[in-house]
């Protein structure tokens, strides 16, 4: 896969992961915690797909066959890191929503 295709795969999988994570948060806000956890699990699967793409790039780099770094590749890495951060924060927010609901 060339650099542009790799970058686009990272963007697609990371974007899906981020979207699912925010859907999980919205679902938790409505009080449907089981569905929120399912959506978060789907988000994590998408993030794992993105991580596999990134690992392939890192392996190629270690073997001296790394990609040409361009703005699209940098942008794709931003997408991945942003989606990972969103997942971490959303997990905590869902926990807080669930804890608050349990106290009512």
Short mmCIF file of N, CA and C in Angstrom, two decimals:
data_model
loop_
_atom_site.label_atom_id
_atom_site.label_comp_id
_atom_site.label_asym_id
_atom_site.label_seq_id
_atom_site.Cartn_x
_atom_site.Cartn_y
_atom_site.Cartn_z
N UNK A 1 0.85 -1.17 0.00
CA UNK A 1 0.00 0.00 0.00
C UNK A 1 0.90 1.24 0.00
N UNK A 2 0.54 2.25 -0.78
CA UNK A 2 1.35 3.46 -0.80
C UNK A 2 1.00 4.36 0.39
N UNK A 3 1.78 5.40 0.57
CA UNK A 3 1.62 6.28 1.72
C UNK A 3 0.23 6.90 1.78
N UNK A 4 -0.29 7.34 0.66
CA UNK A 4 -1.61 7.99 0.65
C UNK A 4 -2.70 7.00 1.03
N UNK A 5 -2.63 5.79 0.51
CA UNK A 5 -3.63 4.76 0.86
C UNK A 5 -3.55 4.41 2.35
N UNK A 6 -2.34 4.29 2.85
CA UNK A 6 -2.15 3.98 4.26
C UNK A 6 -2.73 5.09 5.13
N UNK A 7 -2.42 6.33 4.77
CA UNK A 7 -2.94 7.47 5.53
C UNK A 7 -4.46 7.49 5.51
N UNK A 8 -5.04 7.21 4.36
CA UNK A 8 -6.51 7.22 4.27
C UNK A 8 -7.12 6.10 5.12
N UNK A 9 -6.48 4.95 5.17
CA UNK A 9 -6.98 3.87 6.02
C UNK A 9 -6.93 4.27 7.50
N UNK A 10 -5.87 4.94 7.89
CA UNK A 10 -5.78 5.43 9.26
C UNK A 10 -6.89 6.44 9.56
N UNK A 11 -7.13 7.33 8.64
CA UNK A 11 -8.17 8.34 8.82
C UNK A 11 -9.55 7.69 8.91
N UNK A 12 -9.84 6.74 8.03
CA UNK A 12 -11.15 6.08 8.02
C UNK A 12 -11.38 5.32 9.33
N UNK A 13 -10.45 4.47 9.71
CA UNK A 13 -10.63 3.66 10.92
C UNK A 13 -10.65 4.54 12.17
N UNK A 14 -9.79 5.53 12.22
CA UNK A 14 -9.78 6.43 13.38
C UNK A 14 -11.05 7.25 13.46
N UNK A 15 -11.51 7.72 12.32
CA UNK A 15 -12.76 8.49 12.29
C UNK A 15 -13.95 7.65 12.75
N UNK A 16 -13.99 6.40 12.29
CA UNK A 16 -15.06 5.50 12.73
C UNK A 16 -14.98 5.28 14.24
N UNK A 17 -13.77 5.09 14.75
CA UNK A 17 -13.59 4.87 16.19
C UNK A 17 -14.08 6.09 16.98
N UNK A 18 -13.74 7.27 16.52
CA UNK A 18 -14.14 8.49 17.21
C UNK A 18 -15.66 8.66 17.17
N UNK A 19 -16.25 8.45 16.01
CA UNK A 19 -17.70 8.59 15.87
C UNK A 19 -18.43 7.62 16.79
N UNK A 20 -18.01 6.37 16.82
CA UNK A 20 -18.65 5.37 17.68
C UNK A 20 -18.48 5.73 19.17
N UNK A 21 -17.33 6.27 19.53
CA UNK A 21 -17.10 6.66 20.92
C UNK A 21 -18.07 7.78 21.32
N UNK A 22 -18.26 8.76 20.45
CA UNK A 22 -19.18 9.84 20.78
C UNK A 22 -20.64 9.36 20.75
N UNK A 23 -20.95 8.40 19.90
CA UNK A 23 -22.29 7.79 19.94
C UNK A 23 -22.50 7.07 21.26
N UNK A 24 -21.46 6.42 21.76
CA UNK A 24 -21.53 5.74 23.06
C UNK A 24 -21.80 6.75 24.16
N UNK A 25 -21.15 7.89 24.12
CA UNK A 25 -21.36 8.92 25.13
C UNK A 25 -22.79 9.44 25.09
N UNK A 26 -23.29 9.71 23.91
CA UNK A 26 -24.67 10.19 23.78
C UNK A 26 -25.66 9.15 24.29
N UNK A 27 -25.40 7.90 24.03
CA UNK A 27 -26.26 6.81 24.49
C UNK A 27 -26.21 6.70 26.01
N UNK A 28 -25.05 6.86 26.59
CA UNK A 28 -24.91 6.82 28.05
C UNK A 28 -25.65 7.99 28.69
N UNK A 29 -25.58 9.14 28.05
CA UNK A 29 -26.26 10.32 28.57
C UNK A 29 -27.77 10.09 28.64
N UNK A 30 -28.27 9.25 27.74
CA UNK A 30 -29.69 8.88 27.75
C UNK A 30 -30.01 7.80 28.77
N UNK A 31 -28.97 7.24 29.40
CA UNK A 31 -29.17 6.23 30.42
C UNK A 31 -29.09 4.80 29.95
N UNK A 32 -28.76 4.58 28.68
CA UNK A 32 -28.67 3.23 28.13
C UNK A 32 -27.20 2.78 28.17
N UNK A 33 -26.77 2.34 29.34
CA UNK A 33 -25.35 2.05 29.56
C UNK A 33 -24.89 0.77 28.87
N UNK A 34 -25.74 -0.21 28.77
CA UNK A 34 -25.35 -1.45 28.08
C UNK A 34 -25.08 -1.18 26.61
N UNK A 35 -25.96 -0.41 25.96
CA UNK A 35 -25.75 -0.07 24.55
C UNK A 35 -24.51 0.81 24.40
N UNK A 36 -24.30 1.71 25.35
CA UNK A 36 -23.12 2.58 25.31
C UNK A 36 -21.84 1.74 25.35
N UNK A 37 -21.84 0.73 26.20
CA UNK A 37 -20.66 -0.14 26.31
C UNK A 37 -20.44 -0.93 25.03
N UNK A 38 -21.52 -1.35 24.37
CA UNK A 38 -21.39 -2.05 23.09
C UNK A 38 -20.79 -1.13 22.03
N UNK A 39 -21.28 0.10 21.99
CA UNK A 39 -20.74 1.07 21.02
C UNK A 39 -19.27 1.36 21.31
N UNK A 40 -18.93 1.46 22.57
CA UNK A 40 -17.53 1.70 22.93
C UNK A 40 -16.66 0.52 22.52
N UNK A 41 -17.18 -0.70 22.66
CA UNK A 41 -16.43 -1.89 22.23
C UNK A 41 -16.22 -1.87 20.71
N UNK A 42 -17.24 -1.45 19.96
CA UNK A 42 -17.10 -1.31 18.50
C UNK A 42 -16.06 -0.26 18.17
N UNK A 43 -16.07 0.83 18.93
CA UNK A 43 -15.09 1.90 18.73
C UNK A 43 -13.68 1.36 18.94
N UNK A 44 -13.51 0.56 19.95
CA UNK A 44 -12.19 -0.01 20.24
C UNK A 44 -11.73 -0.96 19.13
N UNK A 45 -12.67 -1.69 18.52
CA UNK A 45 -12.31 -2.57 17.39
C UNK A 45 -11.81 -1.74 16.21
N UNK A 46 -12.49 -0.63 15.94
CA UNK A 46 -12.06 0.24 14.84
C UNK A 46 -10.69 0.85 15.13
N UNK A 47 -10.48 1.24 16.38
CA UNK A 47 -9.18 1.79 16.76
C UNK A 47 -8.08 0.75 16.60
N UNK A 48 -8.41 -0.49 16.91
CA UNK A 48 -7.43 -1.57 16.75
C UNK A 48 -7.07 -1.76 15.27
N UNK A 49 -8.07 -1.64 14.39
CA UNK A 49 -7.78 -1.72 12.95
C UNK A 49 -6.81 -0.61 12.54
N UNK A 50 -7.06 0.60 13.05
CA UNK A 50 -6.15 1.71 12.75
C UNK A 50 -4.77 1.44 13.31
N UNK A 51 -4.73 0.89 14.50
CA UNK A 51 -3.45 0.58 15.14
C UNK A 51 -2.66 -0.45 14.32
N UNK A 52 -3.37 -1.43 13.75
CA UNK A 52 -2.69 -2.42 12.90
C UNK A 52 -2.06 -1.75 11.67
N UNK A 53 -2.77 -0.80 11.08
CA UNK A 53 -2.22 -0.08 9.93
C UNK A 53 -0.97 0.68 10.36
N UNK A 54 -1.05 1.32 11.51
CA UNK A 54 0.09 2.07 12.02
C UNK A 54 1.27 1.14 12.31
N UNK A 55 1.00 -0.01 12.89
CA UNK A 55 2.05 -0.98 13.19
C UNK A 55 2.75 -1.46 11.92
N UNK A 56 1.98 -1.67 10.86
CA UNK A 56 2.58 -2.06 9.58
C UNK A 56 3.54 -0.98 9.09
N UNK A 57 3.15 0.29 9.26
CA UNK A 57 4.03 1.39 8.86
C UNK A 57 5.30 1.41 9.71
N UNK A 58 5.14 1.22 11.00
CA UNK A 58 6.29 1.24 11.90
C UNK A 58 7.24 0.08 11.60
N UNK A 59 6.68 -1.07 11.29
CA UNK A 59 7.49 -2.23 10.94
C UNK A 59 8.27 -1.97 9.65
N UNK A 60 7.58 -1.41 8.67
CA UNK A 60 8.24 -1.08 7.41
C UNK A 60 9.37 -0.08 7.65
N UNK A 61 9.12 0.90 8.51
CA UNK A 61 10.15 1.89 8.84
C UNK A 61 11.36 1.22 9.49
N UNK A 62 11.10 0.30 10.41
CA UNK A 62 12.19 -0.41 11.09
C UNK A 62 13.00 -1.26 10.12
N UNK A 63 12.36 -1.71 9.05
CA UNK A 63 13.04 -2.51 8.03
C UNK A 63 13.66 -1.66 6.93
N UNK A 64 13.67 -0.35 7.14
CA UNK A 64 14.27 0.54 6.15
C UNK A 64 13.40 0.81 4.95
N UNK A 65 12.12 0.51 5.04
CA UNK A 65 11.20 0.70 3.92
C UNK A 65 10.07 1.66 4.29
N UNK A 66 10.38 2.60 5.14
CA UNK A 66 9.35 3.49 5.66
C UNK A 66 8.71 4.34 4.59
N UNK A 67 7.52 4.87 4.92
CA UNK A 67 6.80 5.69 3.95
C UNK A 67 7.43 7.07 3.81
N UNK A 68 7.10 7.72 2.71
CA UNK A 68 7.47 9.13 2.55
C UNK A 68 6.51 9.93 3.43
N UNK A 69 7.07 10.70 4.32
CA UNK A 69 6.23 11.47 5.23
C UNK A 69 5.73 12.71 4.49
N UNK A 70 4.41 12.86 4.49
CA UNK A 70 3.79 14.03 3.89
C UNK A 70 2.69 14.53 4.82
N UNK A 71 2.08 15.63 4.48
CA UNK A 71 1.08 16.24 5.36
C UNK A 71 -0.12 15.32 5.57
N UNK A 72 -0.49 14.53 4.58
CA UNK A 72 -1.61 13.60 4.74
C UNK A 72 -1.28 12.53 5.78
N UNK A 73 -0.08 12.05 5.78
CA UNK A 73 0.33 11.05 6.77
C UNK A 73 0.34 11.66 8.17
N UNK A 74 0.85 12.87 8.30
CA UNK A 74 0.84 13.56 9.59
C UNK A 74 -0.61 13.77 10.05
N UNK A 75 -1.46 14.17 9.14
CA UNK A 75 -2.88 14.38 9.44
C UNK A 75 -3.53 13.07 9.92
N UNK A 76 -3.18 11.98 9.29
CA UNK A 76 -3.76 10.69 9.68
C UNK A 76 -3.33 10.30 11.09
N UNK A 77 -2.10 10.63 11.46
CA UNK A 77 -1.63 10.36 12.81
C UNK A 77 -2.37 11.22 13.82
N UNK A 78 -2.67 12.46 13.44
CA UNK A 78 -3.48 13.33 14.31
C UNK A 78 -4.85 12.71 14.56
N UNK A 79 -5.46 12.18 13.50
CA UNK A 79 -6.77 11.54 13.64
C UNK A 79 -6.70 10.37 14.61
N UNK A 80 -5.68 9.55 14.47
CA UNK A 80 -5.54 8.38 15.33
C UNK A 80 -5.38 8.80 16.79
N UNK A 81 -4.50 9.73 17.05
CA UNK A 81 -4.26 10.15 18.43
C UNK A 81 -5.49 10.85 19.02
N UNK A 82 -6.19 11.64 18.23
CA UNK A 82 -7.39 12.31 18.72
C UNK A 82 -8.47 11.30 19.07
N UNK A 83 -8.64 10.29 18.23
CA UNK A 83 -9.67 9.29 18.51
C UNK A 83 -9.31 8.47 19.75
N UNK A 84 -8.02 8.20 19.94
CA UNK A 84 -7.60 7.45 21.13
C UNK A 84 -7.84 8.27 22.40
N UNK A 85 -7.55 9.54 22.34
CA UNK A 85 -7.79 10.41 23.49
C UNK A 85 -9.29 10.51 23.77
N UNK A 86 -10.08 10.66 22.72
CA UNK A 86 -11.54 10.73 22.89
C UNK A 86 -12.06 9.47 23.56
N UNK A 87 -11.59 8.31 23.14
CA UNK A 87 -12.03 7.06 23.75
C UNK A 87 -11.72 7.03 25.24
N UNK A 88 -10.51 7.41 25.61
CA UNK A 88 -10.12 7.39 27.01
C UNK A 88 -11.02 8.30 27.85
N UNK A 89 -11.24 9.51 27.36
CA UNK A 89 -12.08 10.46 28.09
C UNK A 89 -13.54 10.01 28.13
N UNK A 90 -14.02 9.48 27.04
CA UNK A 90 -15.42 9.04 26.97
C UNK A 90 -15.66 7.86 27.90
N UNK A 91 -14.71 6.97 28.03
CA UNK A 91 -14.85 5.87 29.00
C UNK A 91 -15.09 6.42 30.39
N UNK A 92 -14.32 7.41 30.76
CA UNK A 92 -14.47 8.03 32.08
C UNK A 92 -15.82 8.74 32.21
N UNK A 93 -16.23 9.44 31.16
CA UNK A 93 -17.52 10.14 31.21
C UNK A 93 -18.68 9.16 31.32
N UNK A 94 -18.60 8.05 30.62
CA UNK A 94 -19.65 7.03 30.72
C UNK A 94 -19.69 6.47 32.14
N UNK A 95 -18.52 6.22 32.69
CA UNK A 95 -18.45 5.75 34.08
C UNK A 95 -19.12 6.75 35.02
N UNK A 96 -18.84 8.03 34.84
CA UNK A 96 -19.44 9.06 35.69
C UNK A 96 -20.96 9.11 35.51
N UNK A 97 -21.43 9.03 34.28
CA UNK A 97 -22.88 9.01 34.03
C UNK A 97 -23.52 7.81 34.72
N UNK A 98 -22.89 6.65 34.61
CA UNK A 98 -23.43 5.43 35.19
C UNK A 98 -23.42 5.51 36.72
N UNK A 99 -22.34 6.01 37.27
CA UNK A 99 -22.24 6.16 38.73
C UNK A 99 -23.30 7.11 39.25
N UNK A 100 -23.48 8.21 38.54
CA UNK A 100 -24.49 9.20 38.94
C UNK A 100 -25.88 8.59 38.87
N UNK A 101 -26.15 7.81 37.83
CA UNK A 101 -27.47 7.18 37.67
C UNK A 101 -27.72 6.17 38.77
N UNK A 102 -26.68 5.46 39.20
CA UNK A 102 -26.82 4.48 40.28
C UNK A 102 -27.17 5.10 41.62
N UNK A 103 -26.74 6.36 41.80
CA UNK A 103 -26.97 7.04 43.08
C UNK A 103 -28.39 7.62 43.18
N UNK A 104 -29.09 7.66 42.06
CA UNK A 104 -30.45 8.24 42.08
C UNK A 104 -31.45 7.27 42.61
#
